[in-house]
Structures are given as structure tokens and as C-alpha cells.
mmCIF file of N, CA and C in Angstrom:
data_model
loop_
_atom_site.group_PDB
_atom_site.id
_atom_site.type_symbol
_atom_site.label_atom_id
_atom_site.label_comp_id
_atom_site.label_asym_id
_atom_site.label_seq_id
_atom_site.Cartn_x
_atom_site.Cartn_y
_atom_site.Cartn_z
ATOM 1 N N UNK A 25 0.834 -1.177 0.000
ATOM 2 C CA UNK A 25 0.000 0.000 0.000
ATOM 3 C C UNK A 25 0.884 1.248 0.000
ATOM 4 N N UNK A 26 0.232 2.001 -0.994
ATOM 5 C CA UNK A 26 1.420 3.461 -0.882
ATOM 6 C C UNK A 26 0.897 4.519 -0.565
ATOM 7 N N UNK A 27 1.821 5.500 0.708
ATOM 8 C CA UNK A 27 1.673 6.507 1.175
ATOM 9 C C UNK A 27 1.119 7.323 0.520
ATOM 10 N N UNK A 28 0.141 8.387 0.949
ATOM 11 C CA UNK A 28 -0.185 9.588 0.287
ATOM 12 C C UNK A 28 0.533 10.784 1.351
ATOM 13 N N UNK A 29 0.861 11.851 0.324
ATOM 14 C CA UNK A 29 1.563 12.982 1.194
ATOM 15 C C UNK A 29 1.119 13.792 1.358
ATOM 16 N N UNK A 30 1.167 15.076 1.812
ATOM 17 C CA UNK A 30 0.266 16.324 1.840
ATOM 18 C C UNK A 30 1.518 17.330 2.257
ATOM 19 N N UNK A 31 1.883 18.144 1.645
ATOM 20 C CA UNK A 31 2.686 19.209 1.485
ATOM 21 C C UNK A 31 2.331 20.310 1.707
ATOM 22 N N UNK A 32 2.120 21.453 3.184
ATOM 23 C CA UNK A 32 1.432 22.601 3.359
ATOM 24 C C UNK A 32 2.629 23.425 2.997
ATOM 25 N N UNK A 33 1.763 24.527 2.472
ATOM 26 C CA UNK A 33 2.906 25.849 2.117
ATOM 27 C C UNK A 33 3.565 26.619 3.317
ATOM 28 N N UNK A 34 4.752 26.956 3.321
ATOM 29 C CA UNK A 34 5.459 27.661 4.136
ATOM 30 C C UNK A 34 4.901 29.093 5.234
ATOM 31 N N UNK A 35 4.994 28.741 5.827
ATOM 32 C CA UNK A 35 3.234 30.026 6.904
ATOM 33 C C UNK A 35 4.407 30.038 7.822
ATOM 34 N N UNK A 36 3.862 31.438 8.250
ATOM 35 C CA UNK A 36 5.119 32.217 9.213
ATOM 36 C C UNK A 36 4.800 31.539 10.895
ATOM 37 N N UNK A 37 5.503 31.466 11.426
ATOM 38 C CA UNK A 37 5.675 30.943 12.810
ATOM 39 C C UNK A 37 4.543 31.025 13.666
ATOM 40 N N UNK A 38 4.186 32.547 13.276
ATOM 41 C CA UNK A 38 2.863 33.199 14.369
ATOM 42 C C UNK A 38 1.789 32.259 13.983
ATOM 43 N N UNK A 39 1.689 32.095 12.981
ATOM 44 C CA UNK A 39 0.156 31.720 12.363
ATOM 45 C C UNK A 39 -0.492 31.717 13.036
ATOM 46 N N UNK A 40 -1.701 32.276 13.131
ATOM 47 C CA UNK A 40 -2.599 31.660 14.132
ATOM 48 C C UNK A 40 -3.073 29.544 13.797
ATOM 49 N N UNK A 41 -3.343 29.179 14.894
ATOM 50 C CA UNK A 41 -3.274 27.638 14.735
ATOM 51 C C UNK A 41 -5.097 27.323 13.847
ATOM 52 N N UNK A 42 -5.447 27.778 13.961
ATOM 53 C CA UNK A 42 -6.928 27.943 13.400
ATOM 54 C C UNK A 42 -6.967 27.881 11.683
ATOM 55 N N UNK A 43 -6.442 28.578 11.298
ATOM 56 C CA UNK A 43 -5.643 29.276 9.898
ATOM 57 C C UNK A 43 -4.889 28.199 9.771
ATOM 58 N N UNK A 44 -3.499 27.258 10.495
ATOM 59 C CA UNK A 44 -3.219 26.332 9.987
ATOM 60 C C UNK A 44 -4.227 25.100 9.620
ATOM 61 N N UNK A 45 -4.816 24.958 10.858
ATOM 62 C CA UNK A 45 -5.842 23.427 10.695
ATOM 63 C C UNK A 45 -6.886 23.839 9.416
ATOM 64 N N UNK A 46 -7.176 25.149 8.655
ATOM 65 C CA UNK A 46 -7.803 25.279 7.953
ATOM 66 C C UNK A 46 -7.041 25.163 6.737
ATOM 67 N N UNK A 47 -6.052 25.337 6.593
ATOM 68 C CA UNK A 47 -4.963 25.076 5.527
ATOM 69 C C UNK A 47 -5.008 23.654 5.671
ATOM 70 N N UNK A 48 -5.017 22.893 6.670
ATOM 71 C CA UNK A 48 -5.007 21.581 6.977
ATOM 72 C C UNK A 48 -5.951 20.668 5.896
ATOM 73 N N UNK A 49 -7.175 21.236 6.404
ATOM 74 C CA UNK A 49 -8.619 20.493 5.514
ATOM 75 C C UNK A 49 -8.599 20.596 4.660
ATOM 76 N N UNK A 50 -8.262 21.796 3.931
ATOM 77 C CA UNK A 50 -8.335 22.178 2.413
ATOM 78 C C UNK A 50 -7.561 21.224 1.320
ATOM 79 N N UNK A 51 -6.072 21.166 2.226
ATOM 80 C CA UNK A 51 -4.795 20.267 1.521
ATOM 81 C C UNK A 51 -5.848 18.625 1.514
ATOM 82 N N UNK A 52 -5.941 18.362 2.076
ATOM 83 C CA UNK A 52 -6.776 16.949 2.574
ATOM 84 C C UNK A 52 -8.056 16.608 1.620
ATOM 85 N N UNK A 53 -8.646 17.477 0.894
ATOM 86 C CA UNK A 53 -9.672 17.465 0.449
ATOM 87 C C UNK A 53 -9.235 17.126 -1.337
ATOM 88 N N UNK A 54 -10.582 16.071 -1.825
ATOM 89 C CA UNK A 54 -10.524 15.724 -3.109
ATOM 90 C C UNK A 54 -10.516 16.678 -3.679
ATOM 91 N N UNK A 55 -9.664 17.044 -5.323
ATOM 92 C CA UNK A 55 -9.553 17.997 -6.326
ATOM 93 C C UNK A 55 -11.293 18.521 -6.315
ATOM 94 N N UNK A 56 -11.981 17.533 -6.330
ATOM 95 C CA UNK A 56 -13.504 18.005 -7.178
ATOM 96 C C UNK A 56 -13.820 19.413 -6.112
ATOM 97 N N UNK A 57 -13.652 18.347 -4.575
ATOM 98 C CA UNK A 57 -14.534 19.008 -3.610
ATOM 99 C C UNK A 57 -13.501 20.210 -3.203
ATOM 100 N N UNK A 58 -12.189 20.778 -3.841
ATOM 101 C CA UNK A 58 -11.304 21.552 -4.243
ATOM 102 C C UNK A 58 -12.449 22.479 -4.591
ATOM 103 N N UNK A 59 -12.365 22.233 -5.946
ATOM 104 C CA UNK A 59 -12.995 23.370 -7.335
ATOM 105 C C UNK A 59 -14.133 23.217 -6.770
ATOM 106 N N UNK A 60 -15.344 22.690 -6.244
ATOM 107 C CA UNK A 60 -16.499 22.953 -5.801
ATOM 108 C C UNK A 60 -16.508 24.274 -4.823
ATOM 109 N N UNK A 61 -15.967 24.019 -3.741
ATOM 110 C CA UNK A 61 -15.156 24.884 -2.166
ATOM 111 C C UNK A 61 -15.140 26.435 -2.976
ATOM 112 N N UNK A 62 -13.781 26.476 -3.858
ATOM 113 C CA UNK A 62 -13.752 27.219 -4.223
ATOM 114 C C UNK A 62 -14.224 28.154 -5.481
ATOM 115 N N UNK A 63 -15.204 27.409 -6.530
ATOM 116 C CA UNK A 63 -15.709 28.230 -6.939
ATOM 117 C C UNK A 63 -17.275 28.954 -6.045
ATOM 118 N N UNK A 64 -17.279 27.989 -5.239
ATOM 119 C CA UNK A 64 -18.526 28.771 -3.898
ATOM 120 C C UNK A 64 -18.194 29.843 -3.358
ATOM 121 N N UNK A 65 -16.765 29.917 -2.778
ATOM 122 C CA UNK A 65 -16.101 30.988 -2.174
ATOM 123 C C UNK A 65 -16.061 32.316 -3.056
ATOM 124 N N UNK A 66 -15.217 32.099 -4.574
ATOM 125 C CA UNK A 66 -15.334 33.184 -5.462
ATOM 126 C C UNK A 66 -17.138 33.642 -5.399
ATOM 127 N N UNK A 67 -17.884 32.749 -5.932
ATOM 128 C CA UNK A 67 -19.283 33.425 -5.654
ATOM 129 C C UNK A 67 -19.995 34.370 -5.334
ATOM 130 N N UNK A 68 -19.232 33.848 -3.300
ATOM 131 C CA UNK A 68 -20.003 34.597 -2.414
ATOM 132 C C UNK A 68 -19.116 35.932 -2.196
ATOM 133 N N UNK A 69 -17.963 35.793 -2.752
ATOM 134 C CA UNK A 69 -16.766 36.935 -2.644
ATOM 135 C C UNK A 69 -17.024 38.167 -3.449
ATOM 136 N N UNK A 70 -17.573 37.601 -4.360
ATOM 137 C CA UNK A 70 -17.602 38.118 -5.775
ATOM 138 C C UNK A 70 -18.543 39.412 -5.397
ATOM 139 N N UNK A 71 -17.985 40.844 -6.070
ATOM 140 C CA UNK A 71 -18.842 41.993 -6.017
ATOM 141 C C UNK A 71 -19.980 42.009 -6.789
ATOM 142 N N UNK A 72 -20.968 42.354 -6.320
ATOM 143 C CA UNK A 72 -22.306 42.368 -6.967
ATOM 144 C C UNK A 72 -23.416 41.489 -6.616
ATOM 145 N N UNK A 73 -22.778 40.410 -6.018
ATOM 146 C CA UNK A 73 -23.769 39.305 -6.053
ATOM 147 C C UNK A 73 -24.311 39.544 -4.585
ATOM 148 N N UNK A 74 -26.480 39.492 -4.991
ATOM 149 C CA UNK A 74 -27.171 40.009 -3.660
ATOM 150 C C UNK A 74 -27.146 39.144 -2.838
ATOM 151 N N UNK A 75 -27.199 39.232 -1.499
ATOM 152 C CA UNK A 75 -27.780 38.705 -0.706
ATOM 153 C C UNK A 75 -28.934 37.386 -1.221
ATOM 154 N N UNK A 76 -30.077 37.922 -1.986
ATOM 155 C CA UNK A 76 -30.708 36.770 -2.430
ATOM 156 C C UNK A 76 -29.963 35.745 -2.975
ATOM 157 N N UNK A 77 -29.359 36.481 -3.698
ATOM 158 C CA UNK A 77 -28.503 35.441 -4.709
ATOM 159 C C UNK A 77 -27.615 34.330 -3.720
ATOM 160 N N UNK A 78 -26.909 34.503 -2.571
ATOM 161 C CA UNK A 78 -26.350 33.842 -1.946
ATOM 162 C C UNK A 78 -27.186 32.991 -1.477
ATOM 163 N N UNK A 79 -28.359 33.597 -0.847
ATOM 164 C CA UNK A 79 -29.550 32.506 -0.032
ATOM 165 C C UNK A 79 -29.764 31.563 -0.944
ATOM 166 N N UNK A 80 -30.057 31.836 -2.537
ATOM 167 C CA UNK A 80 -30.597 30.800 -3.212
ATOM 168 C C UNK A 80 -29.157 29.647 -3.848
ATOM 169 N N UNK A 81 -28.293 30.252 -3.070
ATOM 170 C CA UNK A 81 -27.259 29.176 -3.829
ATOM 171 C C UNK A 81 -27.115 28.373 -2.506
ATOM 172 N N UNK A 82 -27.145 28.961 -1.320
ATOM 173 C CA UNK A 82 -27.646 28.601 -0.067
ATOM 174 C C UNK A 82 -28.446 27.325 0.194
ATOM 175 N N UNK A 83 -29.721 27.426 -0.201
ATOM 176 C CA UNK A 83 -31.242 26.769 -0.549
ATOM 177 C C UNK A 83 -30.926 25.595 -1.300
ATOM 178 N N UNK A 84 -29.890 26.070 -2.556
ATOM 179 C CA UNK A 84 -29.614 24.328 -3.346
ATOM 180 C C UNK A 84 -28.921 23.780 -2.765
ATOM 181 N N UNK A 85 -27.691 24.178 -2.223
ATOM 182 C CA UNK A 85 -26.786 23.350 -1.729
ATOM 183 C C UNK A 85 -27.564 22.068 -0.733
ATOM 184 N N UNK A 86 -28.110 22.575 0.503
ATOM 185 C CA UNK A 86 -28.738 22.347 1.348
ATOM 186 C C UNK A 86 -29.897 21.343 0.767
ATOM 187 N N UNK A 87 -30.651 21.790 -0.216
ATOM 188 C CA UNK A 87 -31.563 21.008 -0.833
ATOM 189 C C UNK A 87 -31.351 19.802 -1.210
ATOM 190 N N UNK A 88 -29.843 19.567 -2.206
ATOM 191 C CA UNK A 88 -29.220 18.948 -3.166
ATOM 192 C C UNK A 88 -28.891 17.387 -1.799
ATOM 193 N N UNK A 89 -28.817 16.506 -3.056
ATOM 194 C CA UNK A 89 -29.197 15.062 -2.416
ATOM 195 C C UNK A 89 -27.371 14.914 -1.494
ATOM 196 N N UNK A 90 -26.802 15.605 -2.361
ATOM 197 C CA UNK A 90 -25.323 14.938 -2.004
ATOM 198 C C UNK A 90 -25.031 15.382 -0.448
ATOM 199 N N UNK A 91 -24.361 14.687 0.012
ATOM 200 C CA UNK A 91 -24.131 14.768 1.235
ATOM 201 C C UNK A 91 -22.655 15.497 1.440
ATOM 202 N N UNK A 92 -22.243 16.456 1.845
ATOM 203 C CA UNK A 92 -20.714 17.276 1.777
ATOM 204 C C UNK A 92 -20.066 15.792 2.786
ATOM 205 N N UNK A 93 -18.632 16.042 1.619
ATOM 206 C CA UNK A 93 -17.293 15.439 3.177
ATOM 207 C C UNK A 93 -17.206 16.017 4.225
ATOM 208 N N UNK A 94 -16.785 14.825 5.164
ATOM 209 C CA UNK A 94 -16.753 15.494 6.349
ATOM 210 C C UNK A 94 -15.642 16.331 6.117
ATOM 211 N N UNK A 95 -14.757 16.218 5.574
ATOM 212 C CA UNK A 95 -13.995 17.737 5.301
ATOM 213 C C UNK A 95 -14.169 18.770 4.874
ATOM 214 N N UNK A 96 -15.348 18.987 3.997
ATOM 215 C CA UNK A 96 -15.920 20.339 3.863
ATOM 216 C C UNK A 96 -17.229 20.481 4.861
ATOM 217 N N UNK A 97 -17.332 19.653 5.655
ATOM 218 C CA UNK A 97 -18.259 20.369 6.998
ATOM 219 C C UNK A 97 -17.078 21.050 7.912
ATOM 220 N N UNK A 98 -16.106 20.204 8.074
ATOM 221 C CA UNK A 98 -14.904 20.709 8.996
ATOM 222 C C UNK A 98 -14.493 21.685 8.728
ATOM 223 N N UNK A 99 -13.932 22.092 7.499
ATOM 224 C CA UNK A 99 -13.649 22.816 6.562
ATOM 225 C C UNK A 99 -14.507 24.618 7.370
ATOM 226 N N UNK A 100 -15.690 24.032 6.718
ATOM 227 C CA UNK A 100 -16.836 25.449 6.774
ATOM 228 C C UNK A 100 -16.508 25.682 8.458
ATOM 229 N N UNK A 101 -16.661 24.192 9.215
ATOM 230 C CA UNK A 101 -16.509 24.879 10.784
ATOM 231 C C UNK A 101 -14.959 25.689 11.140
ATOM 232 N N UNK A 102 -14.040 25.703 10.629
ATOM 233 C CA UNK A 102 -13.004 26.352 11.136
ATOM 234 C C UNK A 102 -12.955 27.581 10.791
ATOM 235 N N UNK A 103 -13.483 27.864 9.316
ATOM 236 C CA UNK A 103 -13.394 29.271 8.553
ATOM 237 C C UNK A 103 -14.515 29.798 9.163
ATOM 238 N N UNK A 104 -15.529 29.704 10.059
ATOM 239 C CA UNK A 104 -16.463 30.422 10.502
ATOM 240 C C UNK A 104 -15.295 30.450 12.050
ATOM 241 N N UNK A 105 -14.909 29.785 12.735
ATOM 242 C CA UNK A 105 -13.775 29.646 13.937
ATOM 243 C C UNK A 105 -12.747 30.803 13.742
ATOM 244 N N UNK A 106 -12.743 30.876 12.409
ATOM 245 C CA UNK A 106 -11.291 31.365 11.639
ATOM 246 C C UNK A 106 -11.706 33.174 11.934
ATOM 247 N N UNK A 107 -12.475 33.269 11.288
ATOM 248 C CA UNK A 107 -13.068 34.411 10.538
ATOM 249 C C UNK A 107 -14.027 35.306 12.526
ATOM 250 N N UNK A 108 -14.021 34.433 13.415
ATOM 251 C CA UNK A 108 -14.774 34.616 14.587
ATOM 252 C C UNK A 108 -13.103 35.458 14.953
ATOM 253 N N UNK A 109 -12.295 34.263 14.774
ATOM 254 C CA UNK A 109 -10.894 34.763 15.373
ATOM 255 C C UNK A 109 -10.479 36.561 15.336
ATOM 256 N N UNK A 110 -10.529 36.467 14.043
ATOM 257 C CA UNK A 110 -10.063 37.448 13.287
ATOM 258 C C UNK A 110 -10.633 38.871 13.721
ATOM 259 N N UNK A 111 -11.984 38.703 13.742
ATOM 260 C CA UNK A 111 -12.708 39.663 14.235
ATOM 261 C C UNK A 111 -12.289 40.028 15.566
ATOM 262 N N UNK A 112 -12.556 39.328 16.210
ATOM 263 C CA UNK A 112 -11.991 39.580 18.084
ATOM 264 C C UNK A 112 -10.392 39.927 18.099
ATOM 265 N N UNK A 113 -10.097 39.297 16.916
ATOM 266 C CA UNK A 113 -8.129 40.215 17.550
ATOM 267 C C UNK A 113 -8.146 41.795 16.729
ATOM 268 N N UNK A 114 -8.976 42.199 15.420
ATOM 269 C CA UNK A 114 -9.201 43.668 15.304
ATOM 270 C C UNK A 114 -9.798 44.288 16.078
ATOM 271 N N UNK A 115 -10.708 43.908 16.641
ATOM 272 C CA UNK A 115 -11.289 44.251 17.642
ATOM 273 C C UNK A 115 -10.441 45.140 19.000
ATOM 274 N N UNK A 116 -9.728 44.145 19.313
ATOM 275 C CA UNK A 116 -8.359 44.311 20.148
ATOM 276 C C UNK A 116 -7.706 45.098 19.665
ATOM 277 N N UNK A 117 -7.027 44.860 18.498
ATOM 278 C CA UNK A 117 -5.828 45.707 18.227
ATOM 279 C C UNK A 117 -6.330 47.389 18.401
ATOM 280 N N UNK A 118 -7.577 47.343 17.880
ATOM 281 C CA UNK A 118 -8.101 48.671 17.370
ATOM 282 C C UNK A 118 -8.185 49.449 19.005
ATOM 283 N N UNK A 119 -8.748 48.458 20.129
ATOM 284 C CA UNK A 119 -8.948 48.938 21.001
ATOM 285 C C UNK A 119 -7.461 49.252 21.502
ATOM 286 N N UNK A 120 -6.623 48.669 21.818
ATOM 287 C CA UNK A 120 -5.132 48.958 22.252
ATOM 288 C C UNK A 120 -4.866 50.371 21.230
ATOM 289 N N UNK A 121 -5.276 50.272 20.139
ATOM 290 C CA UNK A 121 -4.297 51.311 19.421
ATOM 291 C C UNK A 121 -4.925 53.125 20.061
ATOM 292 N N UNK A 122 -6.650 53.088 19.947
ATOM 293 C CA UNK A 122 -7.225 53.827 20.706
ATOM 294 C C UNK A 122 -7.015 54.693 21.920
ATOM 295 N N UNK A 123 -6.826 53.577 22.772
ATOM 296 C CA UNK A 123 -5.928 53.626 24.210
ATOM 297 C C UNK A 123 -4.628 54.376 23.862
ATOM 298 N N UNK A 124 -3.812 53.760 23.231
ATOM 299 C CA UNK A 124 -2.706 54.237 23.243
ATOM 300 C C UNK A 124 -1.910 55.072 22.382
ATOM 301 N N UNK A 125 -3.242 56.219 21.519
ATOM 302 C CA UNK A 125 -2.620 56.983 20.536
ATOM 303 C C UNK A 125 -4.108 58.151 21.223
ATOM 304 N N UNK A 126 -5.050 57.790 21.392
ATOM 305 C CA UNK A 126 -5.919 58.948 21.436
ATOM 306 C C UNK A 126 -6.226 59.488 23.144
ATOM 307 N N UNK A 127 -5.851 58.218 24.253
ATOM 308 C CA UNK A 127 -5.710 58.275 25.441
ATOM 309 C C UNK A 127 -4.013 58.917 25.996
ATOM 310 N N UNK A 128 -3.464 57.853 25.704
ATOM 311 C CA UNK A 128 -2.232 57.927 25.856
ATOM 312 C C UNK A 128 -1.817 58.525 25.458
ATOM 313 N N UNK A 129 -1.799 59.500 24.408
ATOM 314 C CA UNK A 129 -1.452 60.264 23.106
ATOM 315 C C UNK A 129 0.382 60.050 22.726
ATOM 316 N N UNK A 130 0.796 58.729 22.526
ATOM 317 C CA UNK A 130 1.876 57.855 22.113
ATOM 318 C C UNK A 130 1.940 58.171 20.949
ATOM 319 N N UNK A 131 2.893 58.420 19.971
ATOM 320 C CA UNK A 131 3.251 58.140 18.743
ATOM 321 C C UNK A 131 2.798 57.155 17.931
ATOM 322 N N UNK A 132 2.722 57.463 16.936
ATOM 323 C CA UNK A 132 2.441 56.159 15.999
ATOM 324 C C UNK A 132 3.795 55.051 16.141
ATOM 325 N N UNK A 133 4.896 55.440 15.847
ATOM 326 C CA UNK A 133 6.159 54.362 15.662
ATOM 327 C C UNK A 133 6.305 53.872 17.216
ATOM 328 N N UNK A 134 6.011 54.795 18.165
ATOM 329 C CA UNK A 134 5.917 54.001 19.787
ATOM 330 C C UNK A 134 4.945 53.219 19.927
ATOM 331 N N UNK A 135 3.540 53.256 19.343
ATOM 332 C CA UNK A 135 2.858 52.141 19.421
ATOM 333 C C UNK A 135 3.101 51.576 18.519
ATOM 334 N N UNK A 136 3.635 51.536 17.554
ATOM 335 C CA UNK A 136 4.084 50.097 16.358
ATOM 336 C C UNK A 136 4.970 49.256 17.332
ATOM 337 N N UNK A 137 6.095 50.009 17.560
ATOM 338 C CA UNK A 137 7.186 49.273 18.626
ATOM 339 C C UNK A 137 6.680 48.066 19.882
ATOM 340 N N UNK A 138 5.738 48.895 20.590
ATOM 341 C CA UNK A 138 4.621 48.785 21.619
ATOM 342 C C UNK A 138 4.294 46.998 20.925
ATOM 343 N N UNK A 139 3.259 46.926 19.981
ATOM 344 C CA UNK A 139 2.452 46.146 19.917
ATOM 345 C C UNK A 139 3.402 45.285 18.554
ATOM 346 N N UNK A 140 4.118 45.526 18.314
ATOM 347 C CA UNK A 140 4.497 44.735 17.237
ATOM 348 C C UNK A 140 3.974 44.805 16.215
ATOM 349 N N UNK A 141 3.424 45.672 15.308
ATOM 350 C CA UNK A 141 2.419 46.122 14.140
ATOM 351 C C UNK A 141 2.835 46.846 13.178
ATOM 352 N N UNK A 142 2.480 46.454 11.835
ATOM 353 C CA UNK A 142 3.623 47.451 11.066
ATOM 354 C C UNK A 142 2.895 49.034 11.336
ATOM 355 N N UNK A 143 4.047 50.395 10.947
ATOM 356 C CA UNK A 143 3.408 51.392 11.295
ATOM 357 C C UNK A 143 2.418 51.923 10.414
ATOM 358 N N UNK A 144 2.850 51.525 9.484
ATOM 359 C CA UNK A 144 1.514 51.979 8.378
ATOM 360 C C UNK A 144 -0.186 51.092 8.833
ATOM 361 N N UNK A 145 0.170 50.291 9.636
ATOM 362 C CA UNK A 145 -1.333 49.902 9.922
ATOM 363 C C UNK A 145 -1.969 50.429 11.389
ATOM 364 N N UNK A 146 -0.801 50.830 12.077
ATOM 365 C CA UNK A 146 -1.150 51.425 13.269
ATOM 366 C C UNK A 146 -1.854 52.819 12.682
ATOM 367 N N UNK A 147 -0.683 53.578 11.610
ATOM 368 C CA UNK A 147 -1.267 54.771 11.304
ATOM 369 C C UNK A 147 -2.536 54.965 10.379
ATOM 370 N N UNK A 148 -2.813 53.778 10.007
ATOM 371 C CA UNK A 148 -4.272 53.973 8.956
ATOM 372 C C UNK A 148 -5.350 54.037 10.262
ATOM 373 N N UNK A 149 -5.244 52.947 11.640
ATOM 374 C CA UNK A 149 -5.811 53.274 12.270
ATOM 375 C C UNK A 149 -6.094 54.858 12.943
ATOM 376 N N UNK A 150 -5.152 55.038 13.228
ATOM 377 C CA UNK A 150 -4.723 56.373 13.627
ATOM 378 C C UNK A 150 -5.240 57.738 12.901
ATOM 379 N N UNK A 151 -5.140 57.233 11.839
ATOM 380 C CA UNK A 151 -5.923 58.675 11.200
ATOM 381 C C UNK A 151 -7.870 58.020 11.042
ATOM 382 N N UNK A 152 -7.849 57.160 11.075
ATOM 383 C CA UNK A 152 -9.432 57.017 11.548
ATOM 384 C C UNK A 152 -9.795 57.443 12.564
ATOM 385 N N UNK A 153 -9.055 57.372 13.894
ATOM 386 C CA UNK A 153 -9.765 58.353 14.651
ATOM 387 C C UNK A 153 -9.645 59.678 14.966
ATOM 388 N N UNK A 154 -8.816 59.790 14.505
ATOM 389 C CA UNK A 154 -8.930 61.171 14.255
ATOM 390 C C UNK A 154 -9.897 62.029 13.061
ATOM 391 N N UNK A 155 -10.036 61.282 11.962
ATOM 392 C CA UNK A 155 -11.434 61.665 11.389
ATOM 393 C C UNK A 155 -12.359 61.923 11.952
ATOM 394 N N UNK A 156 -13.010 60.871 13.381
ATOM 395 C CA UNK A 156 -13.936 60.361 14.294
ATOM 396 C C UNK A 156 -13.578 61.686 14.996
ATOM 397 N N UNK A 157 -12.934 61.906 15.562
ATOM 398 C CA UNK A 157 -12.684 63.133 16.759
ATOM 399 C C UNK A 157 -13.248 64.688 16.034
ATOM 400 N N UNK A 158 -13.057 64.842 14.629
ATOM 401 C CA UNK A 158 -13.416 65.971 14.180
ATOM 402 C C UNK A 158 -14.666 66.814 14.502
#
């Protein structure tokens, strides 16, 4: 019997572990249920397309006799895990940066230093609130 391999692409140290195990499923998953995954994703990504339009692609899926792999149930559960993540650490960052540029009134490159963030993203924050303060 011969091995099958799975080769993940090179991801920086931090990764969050969520983001790996989702890189995980994806690698793991048949070509078809590949190009299925992802032409769903382009879809729902895709500019223009309403709300209805998602529900009713929604409605077939759900309808449709085939039963998903358990890797694209797993799959969908981490990227909703994933995407929960993501939200709660902007969330954070935004709040730290707040604190510590509109409270604190810190520099932009002292809070880059501070939090480990490049400065151009501290400062895009940064001039948002200050829009907000006007």
C-alpha cells in the first residue's frame, strides 16, 4: 500500500493555529470538492452578487441530495472559527491602538514598537480616529 503525502505551504511561525488546521482540511480534500469549495467561495466573494442570490445558492446546496465530506463540513466549521478569530483580535488591536494613541497620546512608531504592528497599519488606524474626533 502506498503513502499519500500532503505538502502545506510555508506560513510564518505566528500563524494563528486555526488558519493552519484550515490550511489543513483544504490540503486533505478531493480535487472536485477543491474546485467545488472554491468556486462557492469566489461566488459569495464576488462583487455584486445580492444577498438573495447567496440565499438561493444557499437553498440548493442544502436542498441537493449529495451529502458534503466530512472535510468540507470541517472545513466550513473552522473558517467560521477562523473568521470569529479574526474579528476579536481587530477588535483588540483597534482597542489597544485607541488607548494608546488617542488616550495615551503615544506616537504612531511608539505604538508600532509597543504592539508589534507594522506602522503603516497602526497609522491607517490612527488617522481614523482622528477623522472620528473631528
Amino acid at each position: 500500500m502506498e503513502t499519500d503525502y500532503i505538502q502545506l505551504p510555508p506560513m510564518p511561525s505566528d500563524t494563528p493555529t486555526e488558519l493552519v488546521a484550515v490550511v489543513w482540511i483544504y490540503a486533505r480534500m478531493e480535487k472536485p470538492e477543491k474546485e467545488q469549495f472554491l468556486d462557492f467561495m469566489r461566488e459569495n466573494i464576488k462583487s455584486g452578487t445580492s444577498d438573495g442570490e447567496k440565499e438561493k445558492l444557499m437553498e440548493l446546496i442544502e436542498k441537493s441530495k449529495l451529502k458534503p465530506s466530512p472535510y468540507v463540513e470541517e472545513f466550513h466549521s473552522l473558517m467560521q472559527e477562523l473568521i470569529g478569530t479574526l474579528i476579536a483580535q481587530a477588535c483588540e488591536m483597534s482597542a489597544l491602538i485607541y488607548q494608546k494613541y488617542c488616550i495615551e497620546k503615544k506616537s504612531i512608531k511608539e505604538i508600532s514598537e509597543i504592539i508589534h504592528v507594522p506602522q503603516n497599519a497602526v497609522e491607517l488606524m490612527a488617522q481614523y480616529y482622528e477623522n472620528k474626533m473631528k
